[in-house]
Tab-separated table of C-alpha atoms and ligand atoms in Angstrom:
chain	number	residue	atom	x	y	z
O	1	MET	CA	-43.189	-40.434	48.550
O	2	ARG	CA	-40.425	-42.944	49.301
O	3	LEU	CA	-37.090	-41.226	48.959
O	4	MET	CA	-34.946	-44.119	50.093
O	5	LEU	CA	-36.467	-47.194	48.504
O	6	GLU	CA	-33.076	-48.800	47.953
O	7	MET	CA	-31.986	-48.417	51.563
O	8	PRO	CA	-32.195	-51.574	53.652
O	9	SER	CA	-34.515	-51.270	56.612
O	10	ARG	CA	-32.762	-50.660	59.899
O	11	MET	CA	-32.655	-53.951	61.748
O	12	ALA	CA	-30.091	-53.609	64.504
O	13	GLU	CA	-31.024	-51.745	67.672
O	14	GLU	CA	-27.740	-49.836	67.525
O	15	PRO	CA	-27.519	-48.557	63.971
O	16	GLU	CA	-24.087	-48.180	62.374
O	17	PRO	CA	-22.576	-44.738	62.474
O	18	ILE	CA	-23.074	-42.995	59.165
O	19	ILE	CA	-20.421	-40.432	59.991
O	20	GLN	CA	-17.617	-40.169	62.530
O	21	ALA	CA	-15.054	-37.493	63.326
O	22	ARG	CA	-11.860	-38.529	65.095
O	23	GLY	CA	-9.515	-35.977	66.670
O	24	ILE	CA	-10.430	-33.179	64.273
O	25	THR	CA	-8.412	-29.987	64.476
O	26	ARG	CA	-8.781	-27.045	62.120
O	27	THR	CA	-6.450	-24.104	62.317
O	28	PHE	CA	-6.983	-21.039	60.156
O	29	GLY	CA	-3.905	-18.901	59.465
O	30	LYS	CA	-0.417	-19.259	60.906
O	31	GLY	CA	1.821	-18.046	63.725
O	32	SER	CA	0.509	-15.533	66.239
O	33	GLY	CA	-2.578	-14.838	64.107
O	34	ALA	CA	-3.632	-18.510	63.966
O	35	VAL	CA	-7.238	-19.334	64.941
O	36	HIS	CA	-7.816	-22.812	66.352
O	37	ALA	CA	-11.442	-23.333	65.331
O	38	LEU	CA	-11.443	-27.061	66.230
O	39	ARG	CA	-9.096	-28.595	68.811
O	40	GLY	CA	-9.646	-32.332	68.733
O	41	ALA	CA	-13.365	-32.845	68.140
O	42	ASP	CA	-14.691	-36.428	68.305
O	43	LEU	CA	-18.152	-37.355	67.148
O	44	SER	CA	-20.046	-40.456	66.081
O	45	ILE	CA	-23.517	-40.215	64.573
O	46	ALA	CA	-25.760	-43.211	64.043
O	47	SER	CA	-27.706	-43.633	60.861
O	48	GLY	CA	-31.318	-42.469	60.898
O	49	ARG	CA	-31.032	-39.832	63.621
O	50	LEU	CA	-31.924	-36.167	63.837
O	51	VAL	CA	-28.951	-34.538	65.567
O	52	ALA	CA	-28.186	-30.969	66.683
O	53	LEU	CA	-24.804	-29.350	67.278
O	54	LYS	CA	-25.047	-26.529	69.787
O	55	GLY	CA	-22.521	-24.101	71.202
O	56	ARG	CA	-21.710	-20.432	71.545
O	57	SER	CA	-20.911	-18.269	68.575
O	58	GLY	CA	-17.347	-19.122	67.537
O	59	SER	CA	-17.315	-22.559	69.216
O	60	GLY	CA	-16.681	-24.280	65.874
O	61	LYS	CA	-20.111	-25.555	64.779
O	62	THR	CA	-19.973	-24.350	61.185
O	63	THR	CA	-16.347	-25.409	60.854
O	64	LEU	CA	-17.231	-28.937	62.011
O	65	LEU	CA	-20.283	-29.097	59.733
O	66	ASN	CA	-18.107	-28.066	56.777
O	67	MET	CA	-15.705	-30.930	57.601
O	68	LEU	CA	-18.554	-33.465	57.858
O	69	GLY	CA	-19.862	-32.208	54.512
O	70	SER	CA	-16.383	-32.521	52.935
O	71	LEU	CA	-16.424	-28.820	52.058
O	72	ASP	CA	-13.198	-28.345	54.049
O	73	ARG	CA	-10.360	-30.596	55.215
O	74	PRO	CA	-9.187	-30.921	58.807
O	75	THR	CA	-5.671	-29.812	59.762
O	76	GLU	CA	-5.405	-33.092	61.707
O	77	GLY	CA	-7.722	-36.030	62.327
O	78	ALA	CA	-10.027	-38.020	60.099
O	79	ILE	CA	-13.673	-38.116	59.035
O	80	TYR	CA	-15.238	-41.489	58.257
O	81	PHE	CA	-18.353	-41.680	56.077
O	82	LYS	CA	-19.962	-45.146	56.292
O	83	GLY	CA	-16.642	-46.424	57.646
O	84	LYS	CA	-14.432	-44.934	54.907
O	85	ASP	CA	-11.817	-42.277	55.650
O	86	ILE	CA	-12.927	-39.469	53.330
O	87	THR	CA	-10.166	-37.112	54.479
O	88	SER	CA	-7.666	-39.064	52.388
O	89	TRP	CA	-9.838	-38.926	49.275
O	90	THR	CA	-9.043	-36.794	46.235
O	91	ASP	CA	-11.088	-33.665	45.515
O	92	ARG	CA	-12.814	-35.550	42.741
O	93	GLN	CA	-13.889	-38.377	45.054
O	94	ARG	CA	-15.086	-35.841	47.618
O	95	ASN	CA	-17.102	-33.934	44.983
O	96	GLU	CA	-18.702	-37.202	43.949
O	97	LEU	CA	-19.580	-37.987	47.573
O	98	ARG	CA	-21.223	-34.562	47.955
O	99	ARG	CA	-23.180	-34.897	44.728
O	100	LYS	CA	-24.473	-38.387	45.490
O	101	ASP	CA	-24.711	-38.906	49.236
O	102	LEU	CA	-24.901	-35.489	50.892
O	103	GLY	CA	-27.443	-32.685	50.994
O	104	LEU	CA	-26.481	-29.219	52.234
O	105	ILE	CA	-28.751	-26.460	53.577
O	106	PHE	CA	-27.651	-23.007	54.655
O	107	GLN	CA	-29.171	-20.370	56.907
O	108	SER	CA	-29.731	-17.932	54.064
O	109	PHE	CA	-31.521	-20.460	51.751
O	110	ALA	CA	-29.177	-19.596	48.821
O	111	LEU	CA	-31.918	-19.890	46.193
O	112	VAL	CA	-31.492	-18.421	42.716
O	113	PRO	CA	-33.816	-15.361	42.863
O	114	PHE	CA	-35.090	-15.346	39.274
O	115	MET	CA	-35.891	-19.067	39.230
O	116	SER	CA	-39.149	-20.593	40.467
O	117	ALA	CA	-39.129	-23.133	43.308
O	118	TYR	CA	-39.331	-25.922	40.716
O	119	GLU	CA	-36.496	-24.456	38.641
O	120	ASN	CA	-34.298	-24.080	41.730
O	121	VAL	CA	-34.764	-27.755	42.612
O	122	GLU	CA	-34.351	-28.888	38.998
O	123	PHE	CA	-31.178	-26.791	38.670
O	124	GLY	CA	-29.744	-28.497	41.771
O	125	LEU	CA	-30.427	-31.894	40.169
O	126	ARG	CA	-28.708	-30.778	36.969
O	127	ILE	CA	-25.625	-29.793	38.971
O	128	ALA	CA	-25.769	-33.179	40.742
O	129	GLY	CA	-25.565	-34.857	37.315
O	130	ILE	CA	-29.055	-36.404	37.406
O	131	PRO	CA	-30.201	-37.229	33.840
O	132	ALA	CA	-32.806	-34.885	32.303
O	133	SER	CA	-35.328	-37.738	32.004
O	134	GLU	CA	-35.390	-38.186	35.794
O	135	ARG	CA	-35.237	-34.564	36.910
O	136	ARG	CA	-38.886	-33.552	36.574
O	137	GLN	CA	-40.242	-36.396	38.667
O	138	ALA	CA	-37.504	-36.081	41.300
O	139	ALA	CA	-38.011	-32.292	41.611
O	140	GLU	CA	-41.799	-32.590	41.871
O	141	GLN	CA	-41.590	-35.390	44.437
O	142	ALA	CA	-39.183	-33.397	46.594
O	143	LEU	CA	-41.407	-30.282	46.436
O	144	GLU	CA	-44.432	-32.406	47.277
O	145	PHE	CA	-42.585	-33.880	50.254
O	146	VAL	CA	-41.961	-30.419	51.737
O	147	GLY	CA	-45.598	-29.404	51.053
O	148	LEU	CA	-44.904	-26.988	48.211
O	149	LYS	CA	-46.233	-28.722	45.133
O	150	ALA	CA	-48.932	-26.065	44.715
O	151	ARG	CA	-46.379	-23.258	44.927
O	152	MET	CA	-43.683	-24.643	42.700
O	153	LYS	CA	-44.078	-21.933	40.063
O	154	HIS	CA	-43.454	-19.195	42.600
O	155	ARG	CA	-40.138	-17.393	42.742
O	156	PRO	CA	-38.370	-16.855	46.086
O	157	PHE	CA	-39.639	-13.263	46.558
O	158	GLU	CA	-43.216	-14.553	46.183
O	159	MET	CA	-42.766	-17.012	49.070
O	160	SER	CA	-42.507	-16.713	52.865
O	161	GLY	CA	-39.196	-17.386	54.615
O	162	GLY	CA	-40.447	-20.812	55.676
O	163	GLU	CA	-41.471	-21.661	52.124
O	164	GLN	CA	-38.092	-20.510	50.822
O	165	GLN	CA	-36.315	-22.706	53.354
O	166	ARG	CA	-38.558	-25.653	52.449
O	167	THR	CA	-37.628	-25.053	48.794
O	168	ALA	CA	-33.968	-25.175	49.843
O	169	ILE	CA	-34.699	-28.462	51.652
O	170	ALA	CA	-36.423	-29.840	48.535
O	171	ARG	CA	-33.329	-28.920	46.522
O	172	ALA	CA	-31.073	-30.598	49.088
O	173	ILE	CA	-33.069	-33.872	49.206
O	174	ALA	CA	-34.176	-34.258	45.570
O	175	HIS	CA	-31.144	-36.439	44.689
O	176	ARG	CA	-31.929	-38.665	47.718
O	177	PRO	CA	-28.870	-38.142	49.915
O	178	SER	CA	-28.371	-40.347	52.970
O	179	LEU	CA	-26.965	-37.484	55.072
O	180	LEU	CA	-28.399	-33.970	55.228
O	181	LEU	CA	-26.350	-31.176	56.852
O	182	ALA	CA	-28.036	-27.905	57.761
O	183	ASP	CA	-26.277	-24.830	59.158
O	184	GLU	CA	-28.741	-22.917	61.369
O	185	PRO	CA	-31.665	-23.779	59.077
O	186	THR	CA	-34.251	-22.038	61.261
O	187	ALA	CA	-32.257	-18.964	62.329
O	188	GLU	CA	-34.018	-16.594	59.935
O	189	LEU	CA	-37.503	-18.003	60.538
O	190	ASP	CA	-40.134	-17.181	63.142
O	191	SER	CA	-40.973	-19.986	65.549
O	192	ARG	CA	-44.008	-21.242	63.594
O	193	MET	CA	-42.068	-21.491	60.340
O	194	GLY	CA	-39.101	-22.970	62.203
O	195	LEU	CA	-41.389	-25.730	63.511
O	196	GLN	CA	-42.684	-26.417	59.978
O	197	VAL	CA	-39.107	-26.924	58.835
O	198	MET	CA	-38.389	-29.193	61.810
O	199	LYS	CA	-41.484	-31.247	60.938
O	200	VAL	CA	-40.093	-31.815	57.442
O	201	PHE	CA	-36.784	-32.911	59.011
O	202	LYS	CA	-38.588	-35.321	61.370
O	203	ASP	CA	-40.524	-36.804	58.436
O	204	LEU	CA	-37.284	-37.296	56.487
O	205	VAL	CA	-35.674	-39.122	59.403
O	206	GLN	CA	-38.673	-41.197	60.464
O	207	GLY	CA	-40.201	-41.878	57.055
O	208	GLU	CA	-37.159	-42.009	54.788
O	209	GLY	CA	-34.369	-43.140	57.130
O	210	MET	CA	-32.293	-40.050	56.389
O	211	THR	CA	-29.710	-38.788	58.896
O	212	ILE	CA	-29.798	-35.046	59.584
O	213	ILE	CA	-27.223	-32.948	61.417
O	214	LEU	CA	-28.070	-29.320	62.054
O	215	THR	CA	-26.506	-26.491	64.029
O	216	THR	CA	-28.711	-24.335	66.231
O	217	HIS	CA	-28.858	-21.882	69.121
O	218	ASP	CA	-32.566	-22.512	69.694
O	219	PRO	CA	-33.495	-24.479	72.874
O	220	ALA	CA	-36.931	-25.353	71.370
O	221	ILE	CA	-35.204	-27.209	68.551
O	222	MET	CA	-32.908	-29.085	70.926
O	223	GLU	CA	-36.083	-30.473	72.533
O	224	ILE	CA	-37.289	-31.866	69.199
O	225	VAL	CA	-34.138	-33.645	68.005
O	226	ASP	CA	-32.994	-37.188	68.937
O	227	GLN	CA	-29.524	-36.179	70.131
O	228	VAL	CA	-27.610	-32.988	70.958
O	229	PHE	CA	-23.837	-32.507	70.901
O	230	ALA	CA	-22.387	-29.439	72.618
O	231	LEU	CA	-19.263	-27.762	71.286
O	232	GLU	CA	-17.031	-25.595	73.410
O	233	ASP	CA	-13.789	-24.053	72.176
O	234	GLY	CA	-13.499	-26.507	69.313
O	235	ARG	CA	-14.232	-29.719	71.247
O	236	ILE	CA	-17.335	-31.802	71.889
O	237	VAL	CA	-17.915	-31.409	75.611
O	238	GLU	CA	-21.220	-33.156	76.147
O	239	GLU	CA	-23.724	-35.388	74.509
O	240	GLU	CA	-27.398	-35.544	75.492
M	1	LIG	N1	-12.080	-19.064	57.104
M	1	LIG	C1	-11.745	-18.675	58.346
M	1	LIG	N2	-10.619	-17.961	58.575
M	1	LIG	C2	-10.278	-17.589	59.821
M	1	LIG	N3	-10.982	-17.877	60.923
M	1	LIG	C3	-12.111	-18.587	60.761
M	1	LIG	C4	-12.565	-19.019	59.474
M	1	LIG	N4	-13.726	-19.694	59.635
M	1	LIG	C5	-13.991	-19.685	60.959
M	1	LIG	N5	-13.030	-19.026	61.637
M	1	LIG	C6	-12.971	-18.827	63.098
M	1	LIG	O1	-13.085	-20.096	63.713
M	1	LIG	C7	-13.868	-20.014	64.902
M	1	LIG	C8	-15.072	-20.967	64.800
M	1	LIG	O2	-15.970	-20.468	63.794
M	1	LIG	P1	-17.342	-21.177	63.404
M	1	LIG	O3	-17.940	-20.382	62.302
M	1	LIG	O4	-17.102	-22.613	63.191
M	1	LIG	O5	-18.181	-20.976	64.746
M	1	LIG	P2	-19.740	-21.231	65.008
M	1	LIG	O6	-19.829	-22.011	66.271
M	1	LIG	O7	-20.365	-21.802	63.800
M	1	LIG	O8	-20.264	-19.757	65.260
M	1	LIG	P3	-21.719	-19.083	64.942
M	1	LIG	O9	-22.676	-19.685	65.931
M	1	LIG	O10	-21.470	-17.637	65.197
M	1	LIG	O11	-22.041	-19.382	63.513
M	1	LIG	C9	-14.267	-18.551	65.051
M	1	LIG	O12	-13.338	-17.944	65.927
M	1	LIG	C10	-14.128	-18.017	63.641
M	1	LIG	O13	-13.831	-16.632	63.663
């Protein structure tokens, strides 16, 4: 399956950043109760990479991922998606960006329990505004890509954790986003299933040119990815 047929092949050795964060702060609450979740985070991620954000619990990983996914706005600073400052965009423009260009995956899969794998993916496409005539093929291709075509009639409780997470990945990629964001996508999986999920991510990056940013605590996953950013107290402190 070719998910990104329309994307130009990467020619330059140093690909353009798909997303950049500049001086991001995010403060929750006010006064003495204020929590400074991000305190000036800077980040630049090249297109076509598999990237991990690591850091202790509370270091700001999820908060930063939410900013990159335009689910939340920074208190200060700017996020650039393909060179455009999306922080200044209206909610409508940001919704459009999420529907078209971004895919989101959460730790807990967030599948609809009474829907089959196919229906979950198809439902995601409906929400993304994909016309009915295109949904079946797109949903089946995405499920095939994650190795679940044979199980697409199964509902979440009839699948393993790894299969459920791969269904969530299929849902997140079926509309062909250029950037996939995943918050601790392997945290609830055993190591074998976690590796299956990472293999799907590698295939998406290498075969389809997608960019993937995930958060993780798992050293085994940091070994697999192309680049690791470490967060400490709301700032990026190192890059490997
Ligand atoms: N909506 C919120 N309101 C108040 N404080 C928040 C909110 N969201 C996050 N925080 C706080 O901001 C800080 C950073 O949280 P965040 O969830 O980004 O950390 P994390 O690195 O993802 O942690 P974990 O690894 O445990 O998921 C924490 O102190 C958290 O309690």
